[in-house]
Amino acid sequence: MRAVGGEKLSSRLWAFAVWTVVGFFILNLIGLIGSVLTSSFATRWLATWFPAGWTTKWYFSAWDEFQLGDVLWVTFEVVGAVVLISGLLGVPAAYALARREFVGKKFVVLLLLLPLLVPSVTYGIPLATVLYQFGVGGNLVGVILANLVPTVPFVVLVMIPFIEQIDPRIEAAARVFGAGTFSIFVHVLVPILMPGVLAALLLVLVRTIAMFELTFLVAGPGSQTLVVALYYAVFAAGVRAVQSIDAMAVIYMLTTLVWLIIALKFVNPTQIVARAKNNQNH
Amino acid sequence: MPALGGPLPKRETMTVATRFETLRLEGVKRDFGTFNALRGLDLTIKRGEFIALLGPSGCGKTTALNCIAGLLDVTGGRIMLDDRRVDTIRTEDRGFGMVFQNYALFPHMTVKRNVGFGLKMRGVPKAEIDRRVEAAIATVRLQGQGDKLPGQLSGGQQQRVAIARAIVIEPPLVLMDEPLSNLDAKLRLEMRGEIRRIHQSLGSTTIYVTHDQEEALSLADRIVVLRDGAIRQVGKPDELYSSPAHLDVADFMGYRNAVPGRVTGVEGDRVRIEVGDGASLLGRPMDGISSGPAVAMIRPDDLEPVAGEMGVPATVDTIEYRGREYHGLARTAGGKELIFRSSTPVARGAEVRLGADQDRVLVYPEPRP
Amino acid sequence: MSETPLDTGPNLRQRLRARGFDGVTMLVLPCVFAVIALFVYPFLYGLWLSFQPKTGGHLANYVKFFSDPFLYRTIQTTLILSLPVTILNLLLAVPIAFRVRLMKHQRILTTILVLPITLGTVLVAEGMLFYFGPQGWFSRTMLALGILSQPPSIVHGYWGVFLSLLITGFPFTFLLTLSYVTGIEPALEQAAATLGASPTARFREIFLPLLLPGLAITFCLSFVQAYSVLPSAILVGDPANTTRVISIAAYQAATEEYDYPLASAIAMIMGAVQLVVVVLVLGARSLLYRGPVAAAKG
């Protein structure tokens, strides 16, 4: 249904202004991403609208120079472990929080909200110090542990409203028909929860690929993920050809976008940012 | 306080509807893409009338109401208030009162502020707002609840707030969109009486959308039956009840027994319909029938076992006691189910002949598929 | 949970259950343990460490921070960047969300806007370096259209970081705002219209009060993102000067000076400053209506 009230000139002007702003924003966004993409295929691109010629050689040189094979493997390991562990820790906790009222529940929810509200650098620096003390700083385990801090609460807070909207009588009915706790879990809960778990974990995946600050503070030379490697490449620009860095940036974009596209099949874009709106609303 | 803070005249004087004699829909159409929700409604409503728009879901009754309220633009035809055209005017300038299906109470405002909202928008002075809000709250019998938020009220109370909010602006026309559909049966009955009482005490014109024929019959002065975006029949409740103009209207008005057959002759102002097995019924010809394939429509309350050769032969399937009488389900040889009533118990499996008063048997032409 | 005295009556398990503790409740324990080990403990450790300076008394790190302009000015620098960006993002997001809510193909737009969020600040910074640079398409277009007479100096300064925060922050703010705006029952606006409220009055009387609590949350979450800006402040900013934000100071203390106590102290100050802003906003929010934004139902 349309907005109430007739379309007057002022409201048309207003709409025009709004769409101009949105259009300008999207145009610049496309230009920005397009610049990186164009540059990565450019032989030479100086002081002209478009490059002098096209080539794919930068992708090969970037692959070797930045050891992208290793970096991608590390990224894969980190992201895989973070997704798996966040799911294993987060989903059961979300289930308990959604289904039970217990003393101190508010405290637990607050505890889970904090990592999402405190700036990552604030807890990242002491966390890195602690991880180094325990001998996992600078390696893969440390990077995985650090990335769990925002993702576990994220999974819980996304899953709580999802589980709350599932009628608890379904579980009760299964129990009445003689199903034990284990078979309720396997035959009733898992199929019902699967869509929500998939969505939450895909979001964790996309966020972990792009998570910069925590990985940056904890990672050592052998445990950099793609985004951190990209940062160092951009930071040390001048050492390598710009096109080579852009080629790496495109590879980074592709790894993110593939998962983003898959994620968007299951979730509404607003869910990517609106973590646990329902929770904070009350 | 002026509503918009600008130098505009008071909004009350700007609204279109002050008093009117007739509201006319002239060929009102509304399309959603290729779907025709309204196919040209023609209807004249007189001041003070209580009109029910009745029909199954998807018949266009809510669309029609939204067009009158201005929440939807019409895509053809026009809506006239006496000689002023209102379909081109914005909702907020029409000055009609509306009660929504889910009440649409403002959740952040107290009952008093909800009720006073329309007056505030019209720039009515604070003292007068307070006085009129008090009176409206009293009218819907919610004294003492004025400072609560809608979320703290029961469904029936919220309904009363919604009505108070719509009537406090003393609108010449009140629109109600299935206002009772969210209430339980007992409250529905109670609120029905309230709505009727309020309508009569204010003397305003009311258009009431419902899918419940009983509600429409008990409330309305006139009922407009809609189907597929077109008006099927307009009439007083007793006219609609006793003489539905078309087969589908009869079906909707509770004529649940449909006995197919063939009209074989006219006898005075009655027609005879053969219903198979040599049985036949006499009934009133409807919708211009005089011969050919036909359907006899009979209410369950009018169909009962009869003695003699008249009536439809059937076998009793189930019978249950309903206090004053028995209700039964019987099956004809052709497998047709008939619902009937009986003042005496009938055994299951008994062979009966079911018949009804000639006045209560309506014979319609068989619908073309 | 163990304060229940053991006496006759229901057994311990039943009494725990009455308080909501049973097998299912225990499922929160691994998660809570992980958060305590990885978040609470390091945070408290950092707090303790910040009072154990390399030299001087317990408060030496904090004294050092607030007496060295190179350090304490980072608070101002961070707020001058993050507050205007967050406010601008909100001011843009609200009217656009009100338009988009009426759109049929919302999903296409929201999908495009999700891009910069998922790509992250590092990639946006890399793209900005060229696109907004003197030879980039933006500068070229501005010159070709005659809007500017010389290439703008956007990157490597305040406006570079500002734009980077706008590009990654606006979609975030917008999508959050949109989810709040579309959560408001459309019938409320219709009801207000039938009662004579003009579009302006409908916005002021209905939408704004219902939206404000959500906007406060949106402000906080957007502010957290902008406030902890690190990579773009270094890559497209002027990290020694106008965009030396507080996270750079903390990062440098930790990784360049290896002064972990000082780095922790700066991190704690960073958290405290953000907390002040968030508490102020949420405190104001608690004065507002916070019930459901759909029409109340029976």
Tab-separated table of C-alpha atoms in Angstrom, chain A residues 1 3-4 11 14-15 18-19 21-22 25-26 28-29 31-36 38 45 47-50 89 92-93 95-97 100-103 108 111-112 114-115 117-119 121-123 125-127 129-130 133 145 149 152 156 206 210 212-213 216-217 227 230-231 234-235 245-246 249 252-253 256-257 260 264 267 269-270 272-275 277 280-281, chain C residues 19-22 24-25 27-28 30-32 34-35 38-43 45-46 95-96 99-100 102-103 107 109-119 122-124 126-131 135 137-138 140-141 144 166-167 170-172 175-176 179-180 190 193 202 217 221 224-225 227-228 230-231 234-235 247 250-251 260 263 267 270-271 274 285 290:
chain	number	residue	atom	x	y	z
A	1	MET	CA	0.000	0.000	0.000
A	3	ALA	CA	2.045	6.143	1.659
A	4	VAL	CA	-1.029	7.862	2.913
A	11	SER	CA	7.004	15.275	-1.724
A	14	TRP	CA	11.823	15.264	-1.522
A	15	ALA	CA	11.817	11.856	-3.191
A	18	VAL	CA	16.587	11.184	-1.524
A	19	TRP	CA	17.171	9.171	-4.683
A	21	VAL	CA	21.791	10.978	-2.575
A	22	VAL	CA	21.350	7.202	-2.855
A	25	PHE	CA	26.445	6.988	-3.046
A	26	ILE	CA	26.026	3.872	-5.177
A	28	ASN	CA	30.813	6.247	-6.025
A	29	LEU	CA	30.725	2.790	-4.523
A	31	GLY	CA	33.541	3.628	-9.048
A	32	LEU	CA	35.569	2.680	-6.010
A	33	ILE	CA	35.241	-1.062	-6.496
A	34	GLY	CA	35.572	-0.627	-10.264
A	35	SER	CA	38.852	1.255	-9.790
A	36	VAL	CA	40.355	-1.670	-7.926
A	38	THR	CA	40.235	-2.138	-13.490
A	45	TRP	CA	47.481	3.238	-15.773
A	47	ALA	CA	47.075	10.063	-15.920
A	48	THR	CA	44.371	8.641	-18.208
A	49	TRP	CA	40.718	7.649	-17.839
A	50	PHE	CA	41.449	4.031	-18.670
A	89	LEU	CA	29.219	-23.049	21.733
A	92	PRO	CA	23.214	-24.715	22.680
A	93	ALA	CA	23.597	-21.562	24.766
A	95	TYR	CA	18.673	-22.748	23.089
A	96	ALA	CA	19.019	-22.630	26.868
A	97	LEU	CA	18.527	-18.862	26.975
A	100	ARG	CA	14.571	-21.401	30.268
A	101	GLU	CA	13.997	-18.636	32.760
A	102	PHE	CA	16.675	-18.860	35.419
A	103	VAL	CA	18.267	-16.719	38.068
A	108	VAL	CA	24.379	-13.811	31.068
A	111	LEU	CA	27.823	-10.651	29.431
A	112	LEU	CA	27.168	-11.676	25.835
A	114	LEU	CA	29.472	-6.614	26.065
A	115	PRO	CA	31.914	-8.003	23.475
A	117	LEU	CA	29.553	-3.104	22.404
A	118	VAL	CA	33.164	-2.692	23.566
A	119	PRO	CA	35.488	-1.567	20.747
A	121	VAL	CA	40.817	-2.663	20.009
A	122	THR	CA	39.958	-2.106	23.678
A	123	TYR	CA	39.784	-5.781	24.509
A	125	ILE	CA	45.177	-5.413	23.114
A	126	PRO	CA	44.895	-7.074	26.532
A	127	LEU	CA	43.635	-10.233	24.832
A	129	THR	CA	48.896	-9.903	25.707
A	130	VAL	CA	47.165	-12.783	27.471
A	133	GLN	CA	51.489	-15.291	27.784
A	145	LEU	CA	40.521	-17.765	19.868
A	149	VAL	CA	35.144	-13.265	21.124
A	152	VAL	CA	30.093	-16.602	19.850
A	156	VAL	CA	23.734	-16.608	20.537
A	206	VAL	CA	31.387	-13.398	6.201
A	210	ALA	CA	36.424	-9.334	6.974
A	212	PHE	CA	40.528	-6.958	10.689
A	213	GLU	CA	41.381	-5.510	14.110
A	216	PHE	CA	45.737	-7.868	13.139
A	217	LEU	CA	46.552	-7.575	16.848
A	227	VAL	CA	42.439	-9.121	5.055
A	230	LEU	CA	46.007	-7.032	2.279
A	231	TYR	CA	46.430	-4.353	4.930
A	234	VAL	CA	48.513	-1.524	1.144
A	235	PHE	CA	50.449	-0.131	4.102
A	245	ILE	CA	48.046	-5.136	-4.610
A	246	ASP	CA	44.808	-4.520	-6.484
A	249	ALA	CA	42.300	-6.979	-3.278
A	252	TYR	CA	39.925	-10.846	-1.301
A	253	MET	CA	36.712	-9.402	-2.710
A	256	THR	CA	34.075	-12.487	0.544
A	257	LEU	CA	31.509	-12.047	-2.194
A	260	LEU	CA	28.026	-13.130	0.795
A	264	LEU	CA	22.010	-13.655	0.924
A	267	VAL	CA	19.091	-14.179	5.049
A	269	PRO	CA	20.443	-8.110	4.041
A	270	THR	CA	19.196	-6.201	7.061
A	272	ILE	CA	23.680	-8.846	8.448
A	273	VAL	CA	23.717	-5.719	10.555
A	274	ALA	CA	20.663	-6.070	12.752
A	275	ARG	CA	22.152	-8.536	15.177
A	277	LYS	CA	17.282	-6.308	17.459
A	280	GLN	CA	17.541	-5.115	22.611
A	281	ASN	CA	14.109	-3.798	21.924
C	19	ARG	CA	14.684	-21.881	39.864
C	20	GLY	CA	15.151	-22.751	36.222
C	21	PHE	CA	18.301	-24.863	36.525
C	22	ASP	CA	18.233	-28.188	34.739
C	24	VAL	CA	19.095	-27.594	29.342
C	25	THR	CA	20.178	-24.558	31.345
C	27	LEU	CA	24.049	-25.663	27.922
C	28	VAL	CA	24.935	-21.996	28.494
C	30	PRO	CA	30.502	-23.684	27.752
C	31	CYS	CA	29.566	-20.439	26.065
C	32	VAL	CA	29.721	-18.418	29.284
C	34	ALA	CA	34.439	-19.091	26.710
C	35	VAL	CA	33.321	-15.478	27.067
C	38	LEU	CA	38.458	-14.839	26.230
C	39	PHE	CA	36.799	-11.565	27.097
C	40	VAL	CA	36.271	-10.940	30.792
C	41	TYR	CA	39.595	-12.306	32.007
C	42	PRO	CA	41.754	-10.487	29.395
C	43	PHE	CA	39.771	-7.326	29.993
C	45	TYR	CA	43.913	-8.464	33.213
C	46	GLY	CA	44.346	-5.430	30.964
C	95	PRO	CA	14.736	9.946	5.312
C	96	ILE	CA	16.139	7.360	2.916
C	99	ARG	CA	11.463	6.318	1.109
C	100	VAL	CA	12.843	2.808	0.710
C	102	LEU	CA	7.649	2.062	0.176
C	103	MET	CA	9.846	0.480	-2.494
C	107	ARG	CA	16.175	-6.198	-1.674
C	109	LEU	CA	19.156	-1.822	-2.954
C	110	THR	CA	19.844	-3.395	0.410
C	111	THR	CA	22.042	-6.017	-1.244
C	112	ILE	CA	24.141	-3.332	-2.943
C	113	LEU	CA	24.461	-1.511	0.355
C	114	VAL	CA	25.602	-4.640	2.186
C	115	LEU	CA	28.662	-4.783	-0.079
C	116	PRO	CA	30.843	-2.155	1.612
C	117	ILE	CA	30.039	-3.624	5.048
C	118	THR	CA	31.180	-7.084	4.098
C	119	LEU	CA	34.174	-5.853	2.115
C	122	VAL	CA	40.751	-2.230	4.435
C	123	LEU	CA	39.409	-2.858	0.954
C	124	VAL	CA	37.430	0.376	0.917
C	126	GLU	CA	42.548	0.564	-0.924
C	127	GLY	CA	39.835	1.525	-3.405
C	128	MET	CA	39.661	5.080	-2.072
C	129	LEU	CA	43.395	5.623	-2.454
C	130	PHE	CA	43.067	5.437	-6.192
C	131	TYR	CA	39.446	6.445	-6.810
C	135	GLN	CA	44.365	10.604	-10.970
C	137	TRP	CA	37.882	8.662	-11.635
C	138	PHE	CA	36.304	10.879	-8.997
C	140	ARG	CA	38.751	13.327	-13.218
C	141	THR	CA	34.945	13.522	-13.329
C	144	ALA	CA	35.734	17.244	-16.514
C	166	LEU	CA	30.746	7.161	5.645
C	167	ILE	CA	31.118	4.505	2.961
C	170	PHE	CA	26.257	4.523	6.150
C	171	PRO	CA	25.062	1.126	4.860
C	172	PHE	CA	25.303	-0.278	8.373
C	175	LEU	CA	20.072	-1.148	7.149
C	176	LEU	CA	19.623	-1.016	10.902
C	179	SER	CA	14.706	-2.653	9.941
C	180	TYR	CA	13.342	-0.387	12.665
C	190	GLN	CA	-3.113	5.254	8.296
C	193	ALA	CA	-4.061	10.140	8.636
C	202	ARG	CA	2.458	11.857	11.300
C	217	ILE	CA	20.514	1.734	19.565
C	221	LEU	CA	26.178	0.473	17.271
C	224	VAL	CA	31.129	1.793	18.069
C	225	GLN	CA	32.052	1.024	14.466
C	227	TYR	CA	34.928	5.010	17.055
C	228	SER	CA	37.252	2.014	16.853
C	230	LEU	CA	41.963	1.734	12.877
C	231	PRO	CA	42.936	0.655	9.345
C	234	ILE	CA	46.238	4.780	8.900
C	235	LEU	CA	45.714	4.015	5.216
C	247	SER	CA	43.283	3.178	18.631
C	250	ALA	CA	47.079	2.118	21.746
C	251	TYR	CA	48.352	0.070	18.834
C	260	TYR	CA	51.830	-3.293	27.205
C	263	ALA	CA	48.788	0.161	25.709
C	267	ALA	CA	42.686	0.752	25.608
C	270	MET	CA	39.269	4.220	24.921
C	271	GLY	CA	36.627	1.874	26.299
C	274	GLN	CA	33.026	5.130	24.408
C	285	ARG	CA	16.674	6.366	25.566
C	290	ARG	CA	10.112	1.331	24.554
